[in-house]
CSV table of C-alpha atoms and ligand atoms in Angstrom, one decimal:
chain,number,residue,atom,x,y,z
A,1478,MET,CA,-10.1,-42.2,-3.2
A,1479,ILE,CA,-13.4,-43.8,-4.1
A,1480,ASN,CA,-16.3,-41.3,-4.1
A,1481,LEU,CA,-19.9,-42.6,-3.0
A,1482,SER,CA,-21.4,-41.0,-6.0
A,1483,SER,CA,-19.3,-43.4,-8.2
A,1484,LEU,CA,-20.7,-46.4,-6.5
A,1485,ASP,CA,-24.1,-48.3,-7.0
A,1486,ILE,CA,-25.6,-48.3,-3.8
A,1487,ALA,CA,-29.2,-49.4,-4.6
A,1488,ASN,CA,-30.7,-51.6,-2.0
A,1489,LYS,CA,-27.3,-52.2,-0.2
A,1490,ASN,CA,-26.5,-52.0,3.5
A,1491,LEU,CA,-24.4,-48.9,4.2
A,1492,VAL,CA,-22.3,-48.5,7.3
A,1493,ILE,CA,-21.6,-44.6,7.3
A,1494,ARG,CA,-19.0,-43.4,10.0
A,1495,VAL,CA,-20.1,-39.8,10.8
A,1496,ASP,CA,-19.1,-37.2,13.2
A,1497,MET,CA,-22.4,-36.5,15.1
A,1498,ASN,CA,-20.3,-35.3,18.3
A,1499,VAL,CA,-22.9,-32.6,19.1
A,1500,PRO,CA,-23.3,-30.6,22.3
A,1501,LEU,CA,-26.2,-31.8,24.4
A,1502,LYS,CA,-28.0,-30.3,27.5
A,1503,ASP,CA,-30.8,-32.2,29.5
A,1504,SER,CA,-30.6,-34.9,26.8
A,1505,GLU,CA,-31.6,-32.2,24.0
A,1506,VAL,CA,-29.3,-31.5,20.9
A,1507,LEU,CA,-28.2,-27.9,21.6
A,1508,ASP,CA,-26.5,-27.4,18.1
A,1509,ALA,CA,-27.1,-29.6,15.1
A,1510,THR,CA,-24.7,-28.2,12.8
A,1511,ARG,CA,-22.8,-31.5,12.8
A,1512,ILE,CA,-25.9,-33.6,12.1
A,1513,LYS,CA,-26.9,-31.4,9.2
A,1514,ALA,CA,-23.6,-31.5,7.7
A,1515,CYS,CA,-24.0,-35.4,7.3
A,1516,LEU,CA,-27.4,-35.1,5.6
A,1517,PRO,CA,-26.2,-35.0,1.9
A,1518,THR,CA,-24.7,-38.6,2.4
A,1519,ILE,CA,-27.6,-39.8,4.3
A,1520,GLU,CA,-30.2,-38.3,2.0
A,1521,HIS,CA,-28.4,-39.8,-1.0
A,1522,ALA,CA,-28.3,-43.3,0.6
A,1523,LEU,CA,-32.0,-43.2,1.5
A,1524,SER,CA,-33.2,-42.0,-2.0
A,1525,ASN,CA,-31.3,-44.8,-3.3
A,1526,ASN,CA,-33.2,-47.4,-1.1
A,1527,ALA,CA,-29.9,-48.3,0.8
A,1528,ARG,CA,-30.2,-49.0,4.5
A,1529,ILE,CA,-27.9,-47.3,6.7
A,1530,LEU,CA,-26.1,-47.9,10.0
A,1531,LEU,CA,-24.5,-44.6,11.5
A,1532,ILE,CA,-21.4,-44.9,13.7
A,1533,SER,CA,-20.3,-41.8,15.6
A,1534,HIS,CA,-18.6,-40.9,18.9
A,1535,LEU,CA,-19.8,-38.4,21.6
A,1536,GLY,CA,-17.5,-36.8,24.0
A,1537,ARG,CA,-14.9,-38.7,25.7
A,1538,PRO,CA,-16.3,-41.6,27.8
A,1539,SER,CA,-14.0,-44.3,29.3
A,1540,GLU,CA,-13.8,-47.3,27.0
A,1541,GLY,CA,-15.6,-50.4,27.7
A,1542,ASN,CA,-18.2,-48.6,29.9
A,1543,PHE,CA,-21.9,-47.4,29.0
A,1544,GLU,CA,-22.2,-43.9,30.6
A,1545,GLU,CA,-25.5,-42.4,30.1
A,1546,LYS,CA,-24.2,-38.8,29.7
A,1547,PHE,CA,-22.4,-39.9,26.7
A,1548,SER,CA,-25.3,-41.9,25.0
A,1549,LEU,CA,-26.4,-41.2,21.5
A,1550,GLN,CA,-30.1,-41.6,22.5
A,1551,PRO,CA,-30.7,-38.0,21.9
A,1552,VAL,CA,-29.2,-37.9,18.5
A,1553,ALA,CA,-31.2,-40.7,17.3
A,1554,GLU,CA,-34.2,-39.0,18.5
A,1555,TYR,CA,-33.3,-35.8,16.8
A,1556,ILE,CA,-32.7,-37.9,13.7
A,1557,SER,CA,-36.0,-39.7,13.9
A,1558,ASN,CA,-37.8,-36.2,14.1
A,1559,LEU,CA,-35.7,-35.0,11.1
A,1560,PHE,CA,-36.8,-37.8,8.7
A,1561,ASN,CA,-40.2,-38.5,10.4
A,1562,GLU,CA,-39.0,-42.1,10.5
A,1563,LYS,CA,-37.6,-43.9,13.5
A,1564,CYS,CA,-33.9,-44.1,13.8
A,1565,GLU,CA,-33.1,-47.2,15.9
A,1566,LEU,CA,-30.4,-46.9,18.5
A,1567,ILE,CA,-28.3,-50.2,18.5
A,1568,ASN,CA,-26.4,-51.0,21.6
A,1569,SER,CA,-24.5,-54.1,20.6
A,1570,LEU,CA,-22.5,-55.3,17.6
A,1571,GLU,CA,-24.6,-58.4,17.2
A,1572,SER,CA,-25.4,-58.9,13.6
A,1573,LYS,CA,-29.0,-60.2,14.2
A,1574,ASP,CA,-29.6,-56.6,15.3
A,1575,ILE,CA,-28.1,-54.7,12.4
A,1576,PHE,CA,-29.7,-54.5,8.9
A,1577,ASN,CA,-32.4,-56.9,10.0
A,1578,GLY,CA,-35.0,-55.3,7.8
A,1579,LYS,CA,-37.0,-53.5,10.5
A,1580,PHE,CA,-35.5,-50.1,10.2
A,1581,ASN,CA,-34.0,-48.1,7.4
A,1582,VAL,CA,-32.0,-45.9,9.6
A,1583,GLN,CA,-30.1,-47.3,12.5
A,1584,LEU,CA,-27.3,-45.5,14.7
A,1585,LEU,CA,-24.8,-47.5,16.8
A,1586,GLU,CA,-24.3,-46.4,20.3
A,1587,ASN,CA,-21.4,-44.2,21.0
A,1588,ILE,CA,-18.5,-46.1,19.2
A,1589,ARG,CA,-16.2,-45.1,22.2
A,1590,PHE,CA,-18.0,-47.3,24.6
A,1591,PHE,CA,-16.6,-50.4,22.4
A,1592,GLU,CA,-13.3,-51.9,23.5
A,1593,GLY,CA,-10.7,-51.3,20.9
A,1594,GLU,CA,-11.9,-48.2,19.1
A,1595,LYS,CA,-9.2,-45.9,20.6
A,1596,SER,CA,-6.3,-48.4,20.1
A,1597,ASN,CA,-7.3,-48.8,16.4
A,1598,SER,CA,-7.9,-52.4,17.1
A,1599,ALA,CA,-8.0,-54.7,14.0
A,1600,LYS,CA,-10.6,-57.0,15.6
A,1601,LEU,CA,-13.1,-54.1,16.2
A,1602,GLY,CA,-12.3,-52.7,12.7
A,1603,LYS,CA,-13.0,-56.0,11.2
A,1604,ILE,CA,-16.5,-56.2,12.9
A,1605,LEU,CA,-17.4,-53.0,11.6
A,1606,ALA,CA,-16.1,-53.3,8.2
A,1607,SER,CA,-18.1,-56.6,8.0
A,1608,LEU,CA,-21.5,-55.2,9.2
A,1609,GLY,CA,-22.5,-54.0,5.8
A,1610,ASP,CA,-21.8,-54.0,2.0
A,1611,ILE,CA,-20.1,-50.6,1.8
A,1612,TYR,CA,-18.2,-48.6,4.5
A,1613,VAL,CA,-18.6,-44.9,3.9
A,1614,PHE,CA,-16.3,-42.5,5.8
A,1615,ASP,CA,-17.8,-39.1,6.1
A,1616,ALA,CA,-16.5,-37.9,9.6
A,1617,PHE,CA,-14.0,-35.3,8.6
A,1618,GLY,CA,-13.9,-34.1,12.3
A,1619,THR,CA,-12.2,-37.4,13.3
A,1620,ALA,CA,-10.2,-38.1,10.2
A,1621,HIS,CA,-6.9,-37.1,12.0
A,1622,ARG,CA,-7.5,-40.1,14.6
A,1623,GLU,CA,-6.2,-43.5,13.8
A,1624,GLN,CA,-8.8,-45.4,15.4
A,1625,ALA,CA,-11.0,-48.5,14.8
A,1626,SER,CA,-13.8,-46.7,13.0
A,1627,THR,CA,-11.6,-44.0,11.5
A,1628,HIS,CA,-8.8,-46.3,10.1
A,1629,SER,CA,-8.9,-50.1,10.7
A,1630,ALA,CA,-12.6,-50.4,9.4
A,1631,ILE,CA,-11.7,-48.6,6.2
A,1632,GLU,CA,-8.5,-50.8,5.6
A,1633,GLN,CA,-10.6,-53.9,6.2
A,1634,ALA,CA,-13.7,-53.1,4.4
A,1635,ASN,CA,-14.5,-54.9,0.9
A,1636,ILE,CA,-15.5,-51.5,-0.4
A,1637,ALA,CA,-14.7,-48.3,1.4
A,1638,CYS,CA,-15.4,-44.8,0.1
A,1639,ALA,CA,-15.5,-41.2,1.0
A,1640,GLY,CA,-18.9,-39.6,1.8
A,1641,PHE,CA,-20.2,-36.2,0.4
A,1642,LEU,CA,-19.1,-34.2,3.5
A,1643,LEU,CA,-15.2,-35.8,3.5
A,1644,GLU,CA,-15.2,-34.9,-0.6
A,1645,ARG,CA,-16.2,-31.3,0.0
A,1646,GLU,CA,-13.8,-30.8,2.9
A,1647,ASN,CA,-11.0,-32.5,0.8
A,1648,ARG,CA,-12.0,-30.3,-2.3
A,1649,ASN,CA,-12.0,-26.9,-0.5
A,1650,LEU,CA,-9.1,-27.4,1.9
A,1651,THR,CA,-7.1,-28.7,-0.9
A,1652,LYS,CA,-7.8,-25.6,-2.9
A,1653,VAL,CA,-6.1,-23.4,-0.3
A,1654,LEU,CA,-3.3,-25.9,0.6
A,1655,ASN,CA,-2.1,-26.4,-2.8
A,1656,ASN,CA,-3.8,-24.2,-5.3
A,1657,TYR,CA,-4.4,-20.9,-3.5
A,1658,GLU,CA,-4.6,-17.6,-5.5
A,1659,ASN,CA,-2.2,-15.0,-4.4
A,1660,PRO,CA,-2.3,-12.7,-2.4
A,1661,TYR,CA,-2.8,-15.4,0.3
A,1662,ILE,CA,-3.4,-13.9,3.8
A,1663,ALA,CA,-3.8,-16.3,6.9
A,1664,VAL,CA,-5.5,-15.3,10.3
A,1665,ILE,CA,-4.4,-17.3,13.2
A,1666,GLY,CA,-5.8,-16.4,16.6
A,1667,GLY,CA,-6.7,-18.4,19.6
A,1668,ALA,CA,-5.1,-19.3,23.1
A,1669,LYS,CA,-1.7,-21.0,22.4
A,1670,VAL,CA,1.0,-20.9,19.8
A,1671,SER,CA,2.0,-24.5,20.6
A,1672,THR,CA,-1.4,-26.1,19.3
A,1673,LYS,CA,-1.0,-24.1,16.1
A,1674,LEU,CA,2.9,-24.2,15.6
A,1675,GLU,CA,3.0,-26.7,12.8
A,1676,LEU,CA,0.3,-24.6,11.1
A,1677,ILE,CA,1.9,-21.4,11.6
A,1678,LYS,CA,5.4,-22.8,10.3
A,1679,SER,CA,3.9,-24.1,7.3
A,1680,ILE,CA,1.7,-21.1,6.4
A,1681,ASN,CA,4.8,-18.9,7.1
A,1682,ASN,CA,6.3,-20.3,3.8
A,1683,GLU,CA,3.3,-19.9,1.7
A,1684,ALA,CA,1.0,-17.1,2.8
A,1685,GLN,CA,1.9,-13.3,2.2
A,1686,ASN,CA,1.0,-12.5,5.7
A,1687,ILE,CA,-0.1,-14.0,8.9
A,1688,ILE,CA,-2.4,-11.9,11.0
A,1689,VAL,CA,-2.2,-13.0,14.6
A,1690,GLY,CA,-4.6,-12.7,17.5
A,1691,GLY,CA,-5.5,-13.9,20.9
A,1692,GLY,CA,-3.0,-15.5,23.2
A,1693,ILE,CA,-0.9,-16.2,20.0
A,1694,ALA,CA,-0.4,-12.7,19.4
A,1695,ASN,CA,0.5,-12.1,22.9
A,1696,THR,CA,3.4,-14.4,22.5
A,1697,PHE,CA,4.5,-12.8,19.3
A,1698,ILE,CA,4.2,-9.1,20.8
A,1699,LYS,CA,6.5,-10.3,23.7
A,1700,ALA,CA,8.9,-12.0,21.3
A,1701,ALA,CA,9.1,-8.7,19.2
A,1702,GLY,CA,10.2,-7.0,22.6
A,1703,PHE,CA,7.2,-5.5,24.2
A,1704,LYS,CA,6.1,-5.9,27.8
A,1705,ILE,CA,2.8,-7.7,27.9
A,1706,GLY,CA,2.0,-7.6,31.7
A,1707,GLN,CA,-0.3,-10.5,32.9
A,1708,SER,CA,-1.3,-11.4,29.5
A,1709,LEU,CA,-1.6,-15.2,28.5
A,1710,TYR,CA,1.4,-16.2,26.4
A,1711,GLU,CA,3.7,-19.2,26.1
A,1712,GLU,CA,7.3,-18.7,27.5
A,1713,SER,CA,8.5,-21.9,25.7
A,1714,MET,CA,7.4,-20.6,22.5
A,1715,LEU,CA,9.4,-17.3,22.6
A,1716,ASP,CA,12.5,-18.2,20.7
A,1717,ILE,CA,10.6,-20.1,17.9
A,1718,ALA,CA,8.3,-17.2,17.7
A,1719,LYS,CA,11.4,-14.7,17.3
A,1720,SER,CA,12.6,-16.9,14.5
A,1721,ILE,CA,9.1,-17.0,12.8
A,1722,LEU,CA,9.2,-13.1,13.1
A,1723,GLU,CA,12.4,-12.8,11.2
A,1724,LYS,CA,10.5,-13.6,8.0
A,1725,ASN,CA,8.5,-10.4,8.4
A,1726,LYS,CA,5.1,-12.0,7.7
A,1727,ILE,CA,3.5,-11.7,11.2
A,1728,VAL,CA,1.2,-8.8,11.3
A,1729,LEU,CA,0.8,-7.5,15.0
A,1730,PRO,CA,-2.2,-5.5,16.0
A,1731,ASP,CA,-2.4,-1.8,16.1
A,1732,LYS,CA,-3.9,-1.3,19.5
A,1733,VAL,CA,-4.7,-3.8,22.2
A,1734,ILE,CA,-7.6,-3.9,24.6
A,1735,THR,CA,-6.2,-4.3,28.2
A,1736,SER,CA,-8.1,-5.0,31.4
A,1737,GLU,CA,-6.7,-6.0,34.9
A,1738,THR,CA,-9.3,-8.8,35.1
A,1739,PHE,CA,-11.2,-11.2,32.8
A,1740,GLU,CA,-14.3,-9.4,34.1
A,1741,GLY,CA,-13.2,-6.0,32.8
A,1742,LYS,CA,-11.7,-3.9,35.6
A,1743,ASN,CA,-10.0,-0.8,34.1
A,1744,ILE,CA,-10.4,-1.6,30.5
A,1745,GLN,CA,-8.2,0.7,28.2
A,1746,LYS,CA,-7.1,0.8,24.5
A,1747,LYS,CA,-3.4,0.9,24.3
A,1748,SER,CA,-0.5,1.1,22.0
A,1749,LEU,CA,2.0,-2.0,22.2
A,1750,ASP,CA,4.6,0.0,24.1
A,1751,GLU,CA,2.1,1.2,26.9
A,1752,ILE,CA,1.2,-2.0,28.6
A,1753,GLU,CA,1.6,-2.1,32.6
A,1754,ASP,CA,2.8,-4.9,34.7
A,1755,ASN,CA,-0.8,-5.5,36.2
A,1756,GLU,CA,-2.6,-5.5,32.9
A,1757,MET,CA,-3.8,-8.3,30.5
A,1758,ILE,CA,-4.2,-8.0,26.7
A,1759,LEU,CA,-7.8,-9.5,26.0
A,1760,ASP,CA,-8.6,-8.1,22.8
A,1761,LEU,CA,-7.0,-6.3,19.8
A,1762,LEU,CA,-7.6,-4.0,17.0
A,1763,LEU,CA,-5.9,-4.2,13.6
A,1764,LYS,CA,-4.4,-1.3,11.8
A,1765,GLU,CA,-6.3,0.2,8.8
A,1766,GLU,CA,-3.6,-1.1,6.3
A,1767,THR,CA,-4.4,-4.6,7.7
A,1768,TYR,CA,-7.9,-4.4,6.8
A,1769,SER,CA,-6.8,-3.3,3.3
A,1770,ILE,CA,-4.6,-6.4,2.9
A,1771,LEU,CA,-7.6,-8.4,3.8
A,1772,ASP,CA,-9.7,-6.5,1.4
A,1773,SER,CA,-7.4,-7.2,-1.7
A,1774,ALA,CA,-6.7,-10.8,-0.6
A,1775,LYS,CA,-7.6,-13.6,-3.0
A,1776,THR,CA,-7.4,-16.4,-0.5
A,1777,ILE,CA,-8.0,-16.2,3.2
A,1778,LEU,CA,-7.7,-19.0,5.8
A,1779,TRP,CA,-9.0,-18.1,9.3
A,1780,ASN,CA,-8.6,-20.1,12.5
A,1781,GLY,CA,-8.9,-18.9,16.1
A,1782,PRO,CA,-10.5,-15.7,17.6
A,1783,MET,CA,-8.7,-12.2,18.0
A,1784,GLY,CA,-9.5,-11.9,21.8
A,1785,VAL,CA,-11.8,-13.4,24.6
A,1786,PHE,CA,-14.8,-12.8,22.4
A,1787,GLU,CA,-17.2,-14.8,24.6
A,1788,ASN,CA,-17.2,-11.7,26.7
A,1789,LYS,CA,-18.9,-8.8,25.1
A,1790,LEU,CA,-16.3,-6.3,26.6
A,1791,PHE,CA,-13.5,-8.1,24.4
A,1792,GLU,CA,-15.4,-9.0,21.2
A,1793,GLN,CA,-14.6,-6.1,19.1
A,1794,GLY,CA,-11.3,-7.4,17.4
A,1795,THR,CA,-13.0,-10.7,16.5
A,1796,ARG,CA,-16.4,-8.9,15.4
A,1797,ASP,CA,-14.2,-6.4,12.9
A,1798,LEU,CA,-12.4,-9.3,11.6
A,1799,SER,CA,-15.5,-11.5,10.8
A,1800,GLU,CA,-17.2,-8.5,9.3
A,1801,THR,CA,-14.1,-7.8,7.1
A,1802,ILE,CA,-13.8,-11.4,6.0
A,1803,ALA,CA,-17.6,-11.5,5.2
A,1804,LYS,CA,-17.2,-8.4,2.8
A,1805,SER,CA,-14.1,-9.8,1.0
A,1806,SER,CA,-14.3,-11.3,-2.4
A,1807,ALA,CA,-11.5,-13.7,-1.6
A,1808,PHE,CA,-12.0,-17.4,-1.5
A,1809,SER,CA,-12.1,-17.9,2.4
A,1810,ILE,CA,-11.9,-20.9,4.5
A,1811,ALA,CA,-12.5,-21.1,8.4
A,1812,GLY,CA,-12.3,-24.0,10.7
A,1813,GLY,CA,-12.1,-24.7,14.4
A,1814,GLY,CA,-15.1,-24.6,17.0
A,1815,GLU,CA,-14.4,-21.2,18.4
A,1816,THR,CA,-14.0,-19.8,14.8
A,1817,LEU,CA,-17.3,-21.1,13.7
A,1818,SER,CA,-19.2,-19.9,16.8
A,1819,ALA,CA,-17.6,-16.3,16.2
A,1820,ILE,CA,-18.9,-16.6,12.6
A,1821,ASN,CA,-22.3,-17.8,13.8
A,1822,LYS,CA,-22.2,-14.9,16.2
A,1823,TYR,CA,-21.2,-12.0,14.0
A,1824,ILE,CA,-21.8,-12.9,10.4
A,1825,ASN,CA,-23.2,-16.0,8.5
A,1826,THR,CA,-21.5,-19.2,7.6
A,1827,ASP,CA,-22.5,-18.4,3.8
A,1828,ASP,CA,-20.4,-15.1,4.2
A,1829,VAL,CA,-17.3,-17.3,4.2
A,1830,SER,CA,-16.7,-19.5,1.1
A,1831,TYR,CA,-16.2,-22.6,3.1
A,1832,CYS,CA,-16.5,-23.5,6.9
A,1833,SER,CA,-14.9,-26.7,7.7
A,1834,THR,CA,-16.4,-29.0,10.3
A,1835,GLY,CA,-12.8,-29.9,11.5
A,1836,GLY,CA,-11.1,-28.5,14.4
A,1837,GLY,CA,-7.8,-30.7,15.0
A,1838,ALA,CA,-8.5,-32.3,11.4
A,1839,PHE,CA,-8.7,-28.8,9.8
A,1840,LEU,CA,-5.3,-27.9,11.5
A,1841,GLU,CA,-3.6,-31.1,10.5
A,1842,PHE,CA,-5.0,-31.1,7.0
A,1843,MET,CA,-3.9,-27.5,6.5
A,1844,GLU,CA,-0.5,-28.2,7.9
A,1845,GLY,CA,-0.1,-30.5,4.8
A,1846,LYS,CA,-0.3,-33.8,6.7
A,1847,THR,CA,-2.4,-36.7,5.1
A,1848,LEU,CA,-4.8,-37.7,7.5
A,1849,PRO,CA,-5.0,-41.5,8.6
A,1850,SER,CA,-8.6,-41.8,7.3
A,1851,ILE,CA,-7.9,-40.1,4.1
A,1852,SER,CA,-4.6,-42.3,3.6
A,1853,ALA,CA,-6.5,-45.4,4.4
A,1854,LEU,CA,-9.0,-44.4,1.7
A,1855,ASN,CA,-6.5,-43.5,-0.9
A,1856,ALA,CA,-4.9,-46.9,-0.4
A,1857,LYS,CA,-8.1,-48.6,-1.0
A,1858,ASN,CA,-8.4,-46.8,-4.4
A,1859,THR,CA,-4.9,-48.2,-5.5
A,1860,GLU,CA,-6.0,-51.8,-4.6
A,1861,ARG,CA,-8.8,-51.9,-6.8
B,463,LIG,P1,-8.3,-21.9,20.4
B,463,LIG,O1,-9.2,-22.9,20.8
B,463,LIG,O2,-6.9,-22.1,20.5
B,463,LIG,O3,-8.8,-21.2,19.0
B,463,LIG,O4,-8.7,-20.7,21.6
B,463,LIG,C1,-9.9,-20.0,21.7
B,463,LIG,C2,-9.9,-19.3,23.0
B,463,LIG,O5,-8.8,-18.4,23.3
B,463,LIG,C3,-11.1,-18.6,23.3
B,463,LIG,O6,-12.0,-19.3,24.3
B,463,LIG,C4,-10.8,-17.4,23.8
B,463,LIG,O7,-11.5,-16.9,24.9
B,463,LIG,C5,-9.2,-17.6,24.1
B,463,LIG,N1,-8.4,-16.2,24.0
B,463,LIG,C6,-8.6,-15.5,22.8
B,463,LIG,N2,-7.6,-14.3,23.0
B,463,LIG,C7,-7.4,-14.4,24.4
B,463,LIG,C8,-6.6,-13.5,25.3
B,463,LIG,N3,-6.0,-12.5,24.7
B,463,LIG,N4,-6.3,-14.0,26.5
B,463,LIG,C9,-6.7,-15.1,27.0
B,463,LIG,N5,-7.4,-16.0,26.3
B,463,LIG,C10,-7.8,-15.6,25.1
């Protein structure tokens, strides 16, 4: 994979695929974390007198149509303010508008408005690849999608390279995937086993223990033979959960927090064998020895909350876990939207060795899959 730092970009036209899929409210950027994550690449380009055209998606519009609520206009305004220099929003792929010398920073309107993005169209890929001198891929969050701007454009660009964010993600995630130090402990929480099954299976071969939380823990608690009342779990995952339990790596909670409703009717702290038919497990507490395991870990991977932490009544498990990871001297990585919002809520991103910007891309990378954008970038390297 060619890295941006190895290329002479002075006075060149750079097309940079970024992930600026940020939350918006009333045409304002609510959380700019993803925009800020792109800054090292953008600042490097501008300080080398390169001109840049940024490409991003936003939300899930229907392809081929302009929909105001998915417009990147608020992002263009945010970038203009950040750089104190106008970032021009470009609505079409006509070459007369792009890199025409009027602006150093341009942003293409939501790439998902353009026909062919989702289907990885070679035609759209070719157009994107031909707009500038170098195609820089820095959108780790969409690197698991084989689409025109994340795959075909890389394949068809004269020169395509990885931006600084992609390089950082690749380096930090690879360290845990292939070069982790033992003891390696994984913490997998969240709603459903099925969305994280491949990750759980592959980590079950690598990590010393997997601490489970959320609806995922409920499925394992049921598979271990306990009653879980009305709790969220996946019936279709019970057999596979039983076979995963056979390796004795799954760590179940010490106590669970139950309630009869999501609003908190009749909240109780219970042992696993005390759950009534009308109760739901909405949070959990780990054993003292589980916290000790985390304290002495050398590597920690974390994805997914321990409970319904959005509600203060059910946040203790996720808060305790966050604080334990923050104190640990292990090399820790975390990924996924809910996980990062828990980190922002209870600790600081600096308390974790590396917070990935990926959700689906993070999961697939840590499953050991080579993401389509990364394999396209790797193939470029061997062609040179
Ligand atoms: P995920 O996106 O798979 O990481 O799941 C995160 C979501 O799982 C959060 O919105 C949590 O509220 C939810 N969640 C966590 N624990 C539970 C639970 N015990 N019951 C129902 N939902 C849960």
